[in-house]
Coordinates of C-alpha atoms (C1' of nucleotides) in Angstrom, one line a residue:
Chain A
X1 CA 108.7 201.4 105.3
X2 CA 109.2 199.3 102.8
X3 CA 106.5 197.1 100.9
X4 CA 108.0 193.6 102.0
X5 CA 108.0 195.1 105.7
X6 CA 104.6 196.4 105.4
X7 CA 103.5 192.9 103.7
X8 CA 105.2 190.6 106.7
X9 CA 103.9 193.2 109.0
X10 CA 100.4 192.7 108.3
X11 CA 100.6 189.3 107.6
X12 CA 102.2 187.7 110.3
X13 CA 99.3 189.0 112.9
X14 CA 96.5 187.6 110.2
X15 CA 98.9 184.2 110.5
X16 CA 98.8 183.9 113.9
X17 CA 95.2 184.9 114.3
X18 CA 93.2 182.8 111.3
X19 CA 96.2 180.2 110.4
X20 CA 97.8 180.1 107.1
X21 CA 95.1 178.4 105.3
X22 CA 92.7 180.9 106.8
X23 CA 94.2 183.9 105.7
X24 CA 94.2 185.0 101.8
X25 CA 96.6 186.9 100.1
X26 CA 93.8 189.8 99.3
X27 CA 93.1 190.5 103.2
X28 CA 96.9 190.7 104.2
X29 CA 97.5 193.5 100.6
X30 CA 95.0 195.0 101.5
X31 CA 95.8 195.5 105.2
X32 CA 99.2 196.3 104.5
X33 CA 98.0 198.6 102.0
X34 CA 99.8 197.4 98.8
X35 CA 99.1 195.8 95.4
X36 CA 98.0 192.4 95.4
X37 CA 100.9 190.9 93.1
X38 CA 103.0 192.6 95.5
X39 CA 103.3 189.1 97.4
X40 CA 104.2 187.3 94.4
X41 CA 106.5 189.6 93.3
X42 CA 108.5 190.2 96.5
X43 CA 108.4 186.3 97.7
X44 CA 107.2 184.3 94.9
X45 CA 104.7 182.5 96.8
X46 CA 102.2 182.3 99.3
X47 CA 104.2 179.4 100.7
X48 CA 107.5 181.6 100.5
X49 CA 105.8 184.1 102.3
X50 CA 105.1 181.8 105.1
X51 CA 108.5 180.6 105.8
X52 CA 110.0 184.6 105.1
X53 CA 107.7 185.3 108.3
X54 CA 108.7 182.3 110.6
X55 CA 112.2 183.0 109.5
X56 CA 112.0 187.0 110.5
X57 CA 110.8 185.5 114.0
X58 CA 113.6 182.6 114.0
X59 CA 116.3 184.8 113.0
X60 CA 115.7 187.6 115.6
X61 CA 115.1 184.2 118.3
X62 CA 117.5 181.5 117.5
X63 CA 121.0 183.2 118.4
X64 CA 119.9 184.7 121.7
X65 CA 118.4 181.4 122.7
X66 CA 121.5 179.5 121.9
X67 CA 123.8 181.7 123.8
X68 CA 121.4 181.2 127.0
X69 CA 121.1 177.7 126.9
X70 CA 125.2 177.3 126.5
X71 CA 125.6 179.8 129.2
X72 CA 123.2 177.3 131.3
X73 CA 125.5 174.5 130.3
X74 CA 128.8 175.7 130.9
X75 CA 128.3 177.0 134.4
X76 CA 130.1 175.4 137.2
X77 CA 127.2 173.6 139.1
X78 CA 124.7 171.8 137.6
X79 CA 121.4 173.4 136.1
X80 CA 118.0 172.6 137.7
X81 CA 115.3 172.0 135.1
X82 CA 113.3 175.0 135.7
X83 CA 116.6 177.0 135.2
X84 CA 117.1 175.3 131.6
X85 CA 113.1 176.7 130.6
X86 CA 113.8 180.0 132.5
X87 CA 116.5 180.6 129.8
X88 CA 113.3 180.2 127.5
X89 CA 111.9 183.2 129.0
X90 CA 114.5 186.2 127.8
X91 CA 114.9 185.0 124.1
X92 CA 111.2 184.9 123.9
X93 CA 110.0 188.0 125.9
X94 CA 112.6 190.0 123.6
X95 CA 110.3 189.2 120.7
X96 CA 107.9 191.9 122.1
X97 CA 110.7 194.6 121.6
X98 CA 111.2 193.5 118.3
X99 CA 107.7 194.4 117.4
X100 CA 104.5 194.8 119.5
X101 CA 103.2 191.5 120.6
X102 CA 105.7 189.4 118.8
X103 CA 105.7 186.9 121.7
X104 CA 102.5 185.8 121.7
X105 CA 102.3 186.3 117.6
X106 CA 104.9 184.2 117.3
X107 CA 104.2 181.4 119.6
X108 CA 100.7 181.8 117.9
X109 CA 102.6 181.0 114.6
X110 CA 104.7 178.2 116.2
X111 CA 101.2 176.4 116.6
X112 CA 99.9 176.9 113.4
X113 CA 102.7 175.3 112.2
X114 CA 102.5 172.6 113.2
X115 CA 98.9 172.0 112.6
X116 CA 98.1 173.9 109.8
X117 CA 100.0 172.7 106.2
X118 CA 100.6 169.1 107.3
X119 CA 103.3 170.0 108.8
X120 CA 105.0 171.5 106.2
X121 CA 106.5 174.2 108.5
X122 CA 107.6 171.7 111.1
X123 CA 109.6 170.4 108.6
X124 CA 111.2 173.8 107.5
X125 CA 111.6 174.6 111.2
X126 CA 113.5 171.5 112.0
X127 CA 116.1 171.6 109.1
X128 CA 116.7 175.2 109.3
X129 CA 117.2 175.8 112.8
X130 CA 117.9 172.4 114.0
X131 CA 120.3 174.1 116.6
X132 CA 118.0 175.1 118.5
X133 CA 116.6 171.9 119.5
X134 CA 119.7 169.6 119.9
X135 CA 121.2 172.4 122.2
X136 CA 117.8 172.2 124.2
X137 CA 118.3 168.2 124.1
X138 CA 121.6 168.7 125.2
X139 CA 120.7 170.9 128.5
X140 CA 117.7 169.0 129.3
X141 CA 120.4 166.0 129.4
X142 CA 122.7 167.9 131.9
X143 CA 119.9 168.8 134.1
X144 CA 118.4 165.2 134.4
X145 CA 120.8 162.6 132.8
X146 CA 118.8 159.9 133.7
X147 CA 116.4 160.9 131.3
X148 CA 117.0 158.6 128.3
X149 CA 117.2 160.5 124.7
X150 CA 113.7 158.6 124.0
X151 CA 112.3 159.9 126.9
X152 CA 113.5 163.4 126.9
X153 CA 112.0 163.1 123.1
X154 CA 108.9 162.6 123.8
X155 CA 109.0 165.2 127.1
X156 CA 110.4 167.7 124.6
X157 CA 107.9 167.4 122.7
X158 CA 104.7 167.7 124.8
X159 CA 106.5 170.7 126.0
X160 CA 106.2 171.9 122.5
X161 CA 102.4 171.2 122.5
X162 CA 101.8 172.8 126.4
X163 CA 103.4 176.0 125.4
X164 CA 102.4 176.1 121.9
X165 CA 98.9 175.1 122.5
X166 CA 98.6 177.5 125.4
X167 CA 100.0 180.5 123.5
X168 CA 97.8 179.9 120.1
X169 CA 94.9 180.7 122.8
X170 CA 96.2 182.8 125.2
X171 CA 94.6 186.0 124.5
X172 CA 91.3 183.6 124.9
X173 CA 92.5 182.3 128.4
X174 CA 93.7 185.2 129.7
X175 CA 90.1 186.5 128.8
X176 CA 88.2 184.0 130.3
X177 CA 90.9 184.3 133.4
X178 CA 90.1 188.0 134.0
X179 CA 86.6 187.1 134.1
X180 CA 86.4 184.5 136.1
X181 CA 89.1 185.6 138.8
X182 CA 89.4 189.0 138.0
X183 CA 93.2 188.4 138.1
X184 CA 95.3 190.5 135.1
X185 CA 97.3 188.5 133.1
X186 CA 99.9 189.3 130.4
X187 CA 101.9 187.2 128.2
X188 CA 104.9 187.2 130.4
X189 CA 102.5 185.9 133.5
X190 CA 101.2 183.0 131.3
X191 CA 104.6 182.1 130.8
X192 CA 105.5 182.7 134.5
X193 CA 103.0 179.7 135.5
X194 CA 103.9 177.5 132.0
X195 CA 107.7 176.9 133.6
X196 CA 106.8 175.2 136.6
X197 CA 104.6 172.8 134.6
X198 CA 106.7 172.0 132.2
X199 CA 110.0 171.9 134.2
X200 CA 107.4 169.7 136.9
X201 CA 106.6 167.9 133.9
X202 CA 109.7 167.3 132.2
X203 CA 111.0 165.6 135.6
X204 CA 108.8 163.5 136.3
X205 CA 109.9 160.0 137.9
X206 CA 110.8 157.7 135.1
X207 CA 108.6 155.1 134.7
X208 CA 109.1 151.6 133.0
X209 CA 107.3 150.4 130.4
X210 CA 104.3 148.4 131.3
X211 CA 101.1 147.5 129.5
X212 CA 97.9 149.7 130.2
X213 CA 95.8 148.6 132.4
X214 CA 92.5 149.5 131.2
X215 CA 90.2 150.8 133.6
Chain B
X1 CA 74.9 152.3 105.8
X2 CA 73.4 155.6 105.3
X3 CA 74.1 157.9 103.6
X4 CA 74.8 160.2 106.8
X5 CA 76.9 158.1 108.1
X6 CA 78.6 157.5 105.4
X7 CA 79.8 161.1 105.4
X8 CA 80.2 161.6 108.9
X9 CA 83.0 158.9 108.5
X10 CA 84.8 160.6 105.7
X11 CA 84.4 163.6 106.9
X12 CA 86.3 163.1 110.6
X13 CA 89.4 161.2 108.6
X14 CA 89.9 164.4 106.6
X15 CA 88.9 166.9 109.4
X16 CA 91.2 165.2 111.3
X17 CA 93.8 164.9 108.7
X18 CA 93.4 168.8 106.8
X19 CA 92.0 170.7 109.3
X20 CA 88.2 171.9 108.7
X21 CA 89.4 174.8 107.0
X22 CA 91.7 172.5 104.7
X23 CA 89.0 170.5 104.0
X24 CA 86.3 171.1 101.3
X25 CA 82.8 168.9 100.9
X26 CA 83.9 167.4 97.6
X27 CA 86.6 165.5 99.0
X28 CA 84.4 164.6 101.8
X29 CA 81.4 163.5 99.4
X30 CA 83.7 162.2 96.6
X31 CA 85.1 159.9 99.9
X32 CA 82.1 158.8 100.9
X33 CA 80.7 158.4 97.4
X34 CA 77.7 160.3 97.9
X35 CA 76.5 163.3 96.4
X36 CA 77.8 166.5 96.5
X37 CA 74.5 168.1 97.7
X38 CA 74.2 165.0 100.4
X39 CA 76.4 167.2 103.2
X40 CA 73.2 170.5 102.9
X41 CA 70.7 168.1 102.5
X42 CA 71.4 166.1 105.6
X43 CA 73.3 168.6 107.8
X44 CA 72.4 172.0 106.3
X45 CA 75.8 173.1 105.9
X46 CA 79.2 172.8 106.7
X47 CA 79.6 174.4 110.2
X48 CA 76.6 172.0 111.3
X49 CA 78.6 169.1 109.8
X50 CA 81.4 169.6 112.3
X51 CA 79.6 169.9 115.2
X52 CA 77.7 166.6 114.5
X53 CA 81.1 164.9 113.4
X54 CA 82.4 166.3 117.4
X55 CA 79.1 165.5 118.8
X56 CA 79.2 161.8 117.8
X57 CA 82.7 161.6 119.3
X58 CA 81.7 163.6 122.5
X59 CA 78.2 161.5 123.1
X60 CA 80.2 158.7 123.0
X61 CA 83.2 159.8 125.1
X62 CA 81.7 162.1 127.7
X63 CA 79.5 160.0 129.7
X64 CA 82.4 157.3 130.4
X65 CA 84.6 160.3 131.5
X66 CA 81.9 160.8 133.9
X67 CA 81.4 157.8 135.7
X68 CA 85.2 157.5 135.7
X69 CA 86.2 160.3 137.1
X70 CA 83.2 160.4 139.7
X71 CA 84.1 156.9 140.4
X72 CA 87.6 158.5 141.4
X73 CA 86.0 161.1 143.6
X74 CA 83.7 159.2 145.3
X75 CA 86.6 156.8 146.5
X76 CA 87.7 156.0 150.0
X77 CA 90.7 157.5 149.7
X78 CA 91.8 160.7 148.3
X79 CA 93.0 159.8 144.5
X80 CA 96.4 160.8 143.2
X81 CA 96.7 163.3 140.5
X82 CA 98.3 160.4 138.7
X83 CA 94.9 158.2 138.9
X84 CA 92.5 161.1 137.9
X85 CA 94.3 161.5 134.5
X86 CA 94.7 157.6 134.6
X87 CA 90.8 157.5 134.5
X88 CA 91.0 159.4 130.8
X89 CA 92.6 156.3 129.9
X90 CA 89.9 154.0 129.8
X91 CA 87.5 155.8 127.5
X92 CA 89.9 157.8 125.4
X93 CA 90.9 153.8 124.3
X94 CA 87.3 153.1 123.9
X95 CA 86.9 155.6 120.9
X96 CA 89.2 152.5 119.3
X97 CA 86.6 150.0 119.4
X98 CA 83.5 152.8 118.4
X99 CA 85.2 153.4 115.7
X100 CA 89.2 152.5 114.1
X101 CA 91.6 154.8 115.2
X102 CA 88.9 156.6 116.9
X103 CA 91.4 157.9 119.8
X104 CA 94.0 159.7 117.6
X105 CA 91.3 161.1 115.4
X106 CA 89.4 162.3 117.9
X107 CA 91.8 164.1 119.9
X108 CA 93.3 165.3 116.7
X109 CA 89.9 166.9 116.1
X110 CA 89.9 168.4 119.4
X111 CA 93.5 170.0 118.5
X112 CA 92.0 171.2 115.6
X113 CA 88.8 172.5 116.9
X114 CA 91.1 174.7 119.6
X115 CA 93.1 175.9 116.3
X116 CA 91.1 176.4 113.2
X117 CA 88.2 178.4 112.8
X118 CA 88.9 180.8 115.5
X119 CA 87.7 179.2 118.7
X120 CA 84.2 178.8 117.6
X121 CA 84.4 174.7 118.4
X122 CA 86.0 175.4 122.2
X123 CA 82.9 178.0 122.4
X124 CA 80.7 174.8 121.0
X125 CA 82.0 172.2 123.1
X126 CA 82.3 174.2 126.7
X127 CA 78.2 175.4 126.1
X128 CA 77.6 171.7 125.1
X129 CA 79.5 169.6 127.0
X130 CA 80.5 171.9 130.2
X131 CA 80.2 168.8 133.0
X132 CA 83.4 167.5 131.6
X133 CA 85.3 170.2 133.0
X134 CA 83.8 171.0 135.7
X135 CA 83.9 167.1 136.6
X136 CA 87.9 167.6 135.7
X137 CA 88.2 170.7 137.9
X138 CA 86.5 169.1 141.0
X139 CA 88.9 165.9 141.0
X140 CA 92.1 167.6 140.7
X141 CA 90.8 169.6 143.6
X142 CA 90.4 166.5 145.6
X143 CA 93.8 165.5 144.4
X144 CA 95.5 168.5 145.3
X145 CA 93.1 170.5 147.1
X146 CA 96.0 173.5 147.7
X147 CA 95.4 174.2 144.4
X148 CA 93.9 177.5 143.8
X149 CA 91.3 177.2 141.3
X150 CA 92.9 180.0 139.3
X151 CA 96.0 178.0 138.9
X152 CA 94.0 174.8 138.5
X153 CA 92.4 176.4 135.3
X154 CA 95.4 177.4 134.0
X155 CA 97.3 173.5 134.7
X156 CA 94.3 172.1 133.0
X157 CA 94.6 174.1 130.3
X158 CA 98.4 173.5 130.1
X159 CA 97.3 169.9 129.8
X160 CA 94.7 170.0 127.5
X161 CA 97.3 171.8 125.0
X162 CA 99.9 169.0 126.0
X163 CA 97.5 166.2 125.1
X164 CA 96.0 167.7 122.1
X165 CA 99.1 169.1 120.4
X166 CA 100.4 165.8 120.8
X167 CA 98.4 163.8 119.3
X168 CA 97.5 166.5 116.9
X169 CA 100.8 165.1 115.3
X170 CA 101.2 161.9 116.9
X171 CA 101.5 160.2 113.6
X172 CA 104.3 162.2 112.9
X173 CA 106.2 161.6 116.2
X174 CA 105.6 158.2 116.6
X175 CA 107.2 158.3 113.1
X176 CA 110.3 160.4 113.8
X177 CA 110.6 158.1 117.4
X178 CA 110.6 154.9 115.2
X179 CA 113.3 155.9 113.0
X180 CA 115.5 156.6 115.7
X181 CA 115.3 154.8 118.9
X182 CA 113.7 151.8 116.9
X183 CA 111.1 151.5 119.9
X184 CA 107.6 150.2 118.2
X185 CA 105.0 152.6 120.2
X186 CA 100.8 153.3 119.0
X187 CA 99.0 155.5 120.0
X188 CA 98.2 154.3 123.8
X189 CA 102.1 154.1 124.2
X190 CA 102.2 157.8 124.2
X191 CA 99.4 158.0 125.9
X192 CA 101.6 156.2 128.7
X193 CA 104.1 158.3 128.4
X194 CA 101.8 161.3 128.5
X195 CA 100.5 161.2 131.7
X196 CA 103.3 161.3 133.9
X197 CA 104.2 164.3 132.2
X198 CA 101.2 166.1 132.7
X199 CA 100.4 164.5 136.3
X200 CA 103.4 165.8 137.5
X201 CA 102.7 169.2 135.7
X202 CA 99.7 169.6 137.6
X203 CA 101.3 168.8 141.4
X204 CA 104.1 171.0 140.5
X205 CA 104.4 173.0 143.5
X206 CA 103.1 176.2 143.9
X207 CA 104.9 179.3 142.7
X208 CA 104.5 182.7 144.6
X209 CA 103.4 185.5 141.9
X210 CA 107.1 187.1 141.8
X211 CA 107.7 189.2 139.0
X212 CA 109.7 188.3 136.2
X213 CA 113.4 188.6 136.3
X214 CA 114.8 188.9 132.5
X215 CA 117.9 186.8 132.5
Chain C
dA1 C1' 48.1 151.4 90.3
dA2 C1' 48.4 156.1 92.0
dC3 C1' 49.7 159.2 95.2
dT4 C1' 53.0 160.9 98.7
dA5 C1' 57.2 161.8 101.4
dG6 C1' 61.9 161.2 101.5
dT7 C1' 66.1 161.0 99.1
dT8 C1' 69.4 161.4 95.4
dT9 C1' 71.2 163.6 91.4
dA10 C1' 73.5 166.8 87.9
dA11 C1' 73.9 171.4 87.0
dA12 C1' 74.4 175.9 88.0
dC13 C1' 75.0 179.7 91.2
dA14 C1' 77.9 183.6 93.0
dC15 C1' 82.0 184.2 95.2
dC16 C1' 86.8 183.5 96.6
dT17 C1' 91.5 181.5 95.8
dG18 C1' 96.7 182.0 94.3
dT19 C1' 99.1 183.4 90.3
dT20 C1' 100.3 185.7 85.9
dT21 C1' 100.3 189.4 82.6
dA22 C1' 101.5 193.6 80.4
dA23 C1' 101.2 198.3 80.9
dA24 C1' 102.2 202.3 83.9
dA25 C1' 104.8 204.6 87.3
dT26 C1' 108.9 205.4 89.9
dA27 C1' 113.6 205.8 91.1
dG28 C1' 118.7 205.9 90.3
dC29 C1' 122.5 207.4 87.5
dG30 C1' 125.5 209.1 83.8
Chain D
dC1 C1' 117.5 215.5 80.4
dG2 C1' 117.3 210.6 78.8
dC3 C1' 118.1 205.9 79.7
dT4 C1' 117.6 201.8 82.5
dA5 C1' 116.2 198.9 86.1
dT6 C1' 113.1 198.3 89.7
dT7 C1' 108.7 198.5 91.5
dT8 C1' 103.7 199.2 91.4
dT9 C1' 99.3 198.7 89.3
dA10 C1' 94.7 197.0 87.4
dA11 C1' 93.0 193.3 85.0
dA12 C1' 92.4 188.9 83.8
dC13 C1' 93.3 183.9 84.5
dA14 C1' 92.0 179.1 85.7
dG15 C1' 90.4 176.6 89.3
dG16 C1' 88.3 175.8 93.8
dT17 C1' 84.7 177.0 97.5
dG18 C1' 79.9 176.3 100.0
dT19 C1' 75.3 176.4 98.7
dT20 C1' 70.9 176.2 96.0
dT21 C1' 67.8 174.6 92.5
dA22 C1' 64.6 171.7 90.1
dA23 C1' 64.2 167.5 88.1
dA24 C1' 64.7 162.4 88.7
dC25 C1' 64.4 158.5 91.5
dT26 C1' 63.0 155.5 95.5
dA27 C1' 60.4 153.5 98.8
dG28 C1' 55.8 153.1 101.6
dT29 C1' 50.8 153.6 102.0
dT30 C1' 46.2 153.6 100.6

DNA sequence: AACTAGTTTAAACACCTGTTTAAAATAGCG
DNA sequence: CGCTATTTTAAACAGGTGTTTAAACTAGTT
């Protein structure tokens, strides 16, 4: 294998697991047993290296989930919401064929990036692939077009954070879950109960906009 | 003001800002002009300094969740899901007048507490504060009492990760909203918005275990 | 005024960070 | 083989990290 395979290798799982900031250069080398310039010489940059590994994962992602979502909108009858996330759920799990856990690992990543860096990598995301979101806006819109663009912003985006969030900690949850109700749980079963949430979520009655009442 | 104080208001701007991790005690001292040497002095060390930054928040917040949400339970009627997330409301707003901006950087703490330093705030706050969800737990299960509370767990944790991944970069999005729909919103706006979202996550209705099928 | 306990200060500590350098090793090719 | 281009290596770089030290300073009390 090659030394920028063996370097992305080992350093996406430290990414996903301590966050950029919390992982050093001399822990992924040294894991991926190669030289410690070998980052800067291969990708430049610690910062380079970040976006070669979110790019690895977007690459691989982004084309299969843009042919599900447009097979979702150009079918004859309308799409329910919980069929436009389903289409989430083949794109992603395929990640875990690509390499072992790269589901999870890169949902983990997702997170971090969008907390970690200031936001740096949300910014990268968003101009690089901004496909992926404005063909999600767009399917969201056939499923529930009374949603206004404002509104399906904002539900779009708390989506983000429920799976995201969920993901970054999942291996934690899914610990505490066998525990607690002594029910196994993998990655795809998380997701299995995230869709109904979100696409519950997503749906919700519109609401006008009144002041808070503070309770 | 003291000197501890002094830092423990620096430091919750830039925890919430950075990250803990992206965070080092010079900026924190040189923000609160105090001495380098104040933050060991005072706290003992670093790790001690963000659990007194959470705990200040948490002492403040948690026992107004409490009477709130048992206020909820001890009702007439049963409570919808919609008013037991409505009662967060009230004294998630309150962190506003404790201390400015207290909300945002508060929950943005929490966000980063779940993210950065591997889990070891979530361990912090469930041993410290555990009768906020447990409190949680028992009025959704009035709400909604077919629940199971294996799937109640989950929801909650859905929720928490929609809540604190949003306003883990709420500046941001309020930001990106203003630019484009031109609709002025603060921080309580999205709270608004929030909570139909996850309400109606919550009362999704109940999905049989099926196993996946990969679309 | 003198002693004490609490606090603040500047300096140093040992260690870790990303990056660069120049020499050594390797591979590809005529 | 000999030459070239690519890659790997160990070492050093400049700067940042949390923490500790011992001296200086500040009240408060007798």
């Amino acid at each position: 294998m090659s030394t920028k395979n063996k370097i992305l290798d080992a350093a996406d799982v430290l990414f996903a697991n301590k966050g950029f900031n919390g992982t050093s250069l001399r822990e992924i080398t040294s894991q991926a047993n190669v030289n410690l310039a070998a980052v800067n010489y291969h990708f430049g940059s610690k910062k380079e290296l970040i976006k070669a590994v979110m790019s690895r994962y977007m690459d691989e992602l982004s084309p299969r989930l843009e042919s599900a979502l447009s097979l979702i909108c150009q079918a004859e009858l309308k799409p329910t919401l919980h069929e436009v996330f389903s289409a989430f759920i083949g794109p992603l799990l395929h990640l875990n064929e690509f390499k072992e856990n790269g589901t999870s690992t890169f949902l983990q990543l997702l997170g971090r990036g969008y907390t970690d860096s200031q936001g740096f990598l949300r910014w990268f995301l968003t101009t690089q692939y901004p496909d992926v979101f404005t063909n999600f806006t767009k399917a969201v819109n056939i499923a529930y077009p009374e949603l206004s663009a404002e509104e399906i912003f904002w539900r779009l985006h708390f989506t983000m954070g429920t799976i995201v969030f969920t993901m970054s900690s999942s291996e934690a949850l899914i610990d505490i879950a066998q525990n607690d109700f002594d029910n196994k749980l993998d990655i795809a079963g998380v997701i299995e109960r995230v869709i109904p949430y979100v696409a519950a979520g997503v749906g919700a009655p519109i609401t006008k906009n009144e002041p808070l009442s503070l309770v």
